[in-house]
Amino acid sequence: MPLATRSPAAPVPQPPPAATPPTGLSAEEARQRLVRHGPNALQRSRTRSFAVIIGGTLREPLFLLLLLAAGLYLLLGDIGEGLLLSAGALVSIGLVVLQEARSERALAALRALAEPVARVLRDGDHLRIPAREIVPGDLLLIGEGDRVPADGAVVAGDALTVDESALTGESVPVMKRVAADGMAEALSRVPGGEDSCAIFAGTLNVRGQGVVQVVRTGADTRLGRIGASLATIETAATPLQQTMSRLIGKLGLLAIGFCGLVTLVYGLLRHDWIEGALAGITLSIALVPEEFPMVLAIFLALGAFRLARQKVLVRRSAVIETLGAATILCTDKTGTLTENRMALVAAQVAGRTVPVAPAGPPAATAADLLRLARLASAPQPVDPMDRAVHAVVPAPEGETLALLSTFPLQPDRLAFLQLWHLPDGLLFAAKGAPEAIAHLCGLTPGEHADLDRDVSGLAAQGLRVLAVASRAAQDASEAPEDRPFAFGGLIAFADPVRPDVPGAIAEARRAGISVVMITGDYPTTALAIARQAGIESEAGALTGPELAALPQDALPQRVQGVHVFARIMPEQKLAIIEALKASGAVVAMTGDGVNDAPALEAAHIGIAMGQRGTDVAREAADLVLLDDRFVSILSGIRLGRRIFANLRKALTYVTAIHIPIAGLALLPVLLGLPPLLYPVHVVLLELVVDPLSALVFESEPSERHAMERPPRPASETLFGLRQIAFGCLQGGVLLAAVLGLYLWSSYAGHPEREARTLAFCALLLGNLVLAFAESAEADTSFFDLRRAAFWLIGTVAAGVLAAILLIPTLTDIFRLVRPTAGQCLLVLAVAALAGGWTGIVRRLGPAPQ
């Protein structure tokens, strides 16, 4: 039973239930109504069309400069070079558009995965369906923390407390009562005000659970009428993307300034203003690393899509950067470490333990206790233990029962109570934590000690133990605490550890991640499950009462080394997370309840449960586990480390390759030599850099030992001075080698075009070698099939270069010549050494990353 913080509900009389329980709509009727009324959706999520993507691409500085260069060439009469530049610009735009479209498709798939779901009653079964498939007449099961997906009326269950601030602006929640004729009232009511059975789409149920009959869906709801929409995926630019965009803008202004300066110097010194303008444009194109924002956007979008394929939905893309730095993973027990399929396996009456079979009538000695346990369970069960009780104990036949009121859990009474009208009078039935039931029963110290011994014996077997009690009531207005209850006995539930959890926890330990279990369970049960799962338990369990007794400033020191927290109230999770953060840890935390939301917000990485989690928890979290499995968290961390490492390589590569391009566009002019690079050369290089930086690095597999290394320091940025310096070092080596080859060839008396041919071919091939060296691991085979993207792009680039050198028309446009065999070998040697030295160093020893 979840230890949620609730207040006691006021007694709400209800009529006796119908002879047959409600079954909801049939599948066929629901299908027909969905066709008639349409999906329960306000509007389609906005996606960028091809036209929008193209418009955004054309505003990039690179393409504006390309169009300017193409226009100059066309005006000067060099039609061939102008057309080639125009074609290059179109191809560049096409590459960006295709990659952006790929990102949009990934985001669209994520939106589909992130669509809210709802619990409905159809054909007598409890189903989870996408909220868009809800139709008028459906019976919704609304629990604490659920966002209401449609307009309707509360027709059964508790008196709900609903936050309607999304519609009314009022922050105070309002009560919703159960009404017999709720449909008519719901159609006439408007949001706001107490004492109504009407409930509206977009509002949040903060307390209680009940059954809601849908009356309006989609655009017909109150929310639809005012044109509101709910966003489920954060698509705004991350801080890193915003920083990169500002950097590109500043570099664009700098490039324009250099363009004017080079044009001025060229015109004054050489008296050739047109050639100076082309040289300035070439330098400007070379200076702007416009790939940065594109690479970031593609990596984050496709990274989020890859995480979703591992059952981890990203709600805030900035968290991808943090995943690889997690040092502590706080997880609950039920449903994450265990299978969340509670089974009632034992009952203890008068000190005697009786096994409970999953089928067949219960043993006579436990029949009364189990019948009482059913009366203390929700009639429409959502909690796994309530469902387990219903599965074992059949509904009483031939009896007229009426549920008069419910008393949910609250911090000072961890028990769930219900008041029933039975044929022989009024009866309180209570089920909850053994110590809470002991308090209700007023047990003596000796009886309490016997109860603790019995509970410890069951908990030591890894069972979840609840106690059951009852007492008669004089009238419906009587409070539960007015008189002592009679102790009924204990019921024990088994929830086995998932088979893949011990291996995942062992992997987390190898990766330097400490796993901490936080549960509301009994300490003995928590320690037993921890041992089965492989969580360190030598330090014992720190309990909620012990935690509450500690002063705030002592918490960070006390929680260090503790891996099991038991009997923890939901609001205490926030204190644990803050204490772990204060000790210097990077904390990831899982949660599913309303009261988990503050801790999920406070954690560096908040992880909500997608199947059993409340909407409040999902909205507060950074990640949502679509399958609620612990192993999915480790898969997400592994993939997060891969995305981080590959993105860093891609950004470093972009930095490295722009150093020689910019240097070779500027230095020959300053040295009084003929220009080495013209716009057509830079365009061809950009056509190689863009797909290499985005496709090759993004598709690189995880490093073989990525999960055998400790987490990176939290203070380590994705792309800081160290990566910039290393990229400049790589680019500087390539620049020095290619410029040296050009100077040697020029001063040796070789024709201008021959010198340019050697230098340009060495630069292009060095670019490919550098990408190969940076994307490959030290233990990756040369022709690894996982590197198909590199070989495809490399083959196309080499083929284009061969065509340029072999087709006279293209050779003339690029102002090159066909090299000799000896020159080809020289170019290959320079490219291999200047571009691949980091790969050589990596195979001989660790590279300076």
Coordinates of C-alpha atoms in Angstrom, one line a residue, residues 34 100 539 551 593 595 624 736 789 811:
L34 CA -14.5 7.0 -31.2
E100 CA 16.6 18.1 -39.4
A539 CA 25.4 -0.7 7.1
P551 CA 19.2 17.6 13.0
G593 CA 3.6 9.4 -6.2
N595 CA 4.6 13.4 -2.7
V624 CA 10.0 8.6 -17.6
A736 CA 50.8 22.8 -40.4
A789 CA 28.1 5.5 -42.0
T811 CA 39.3 20.0 -62.7

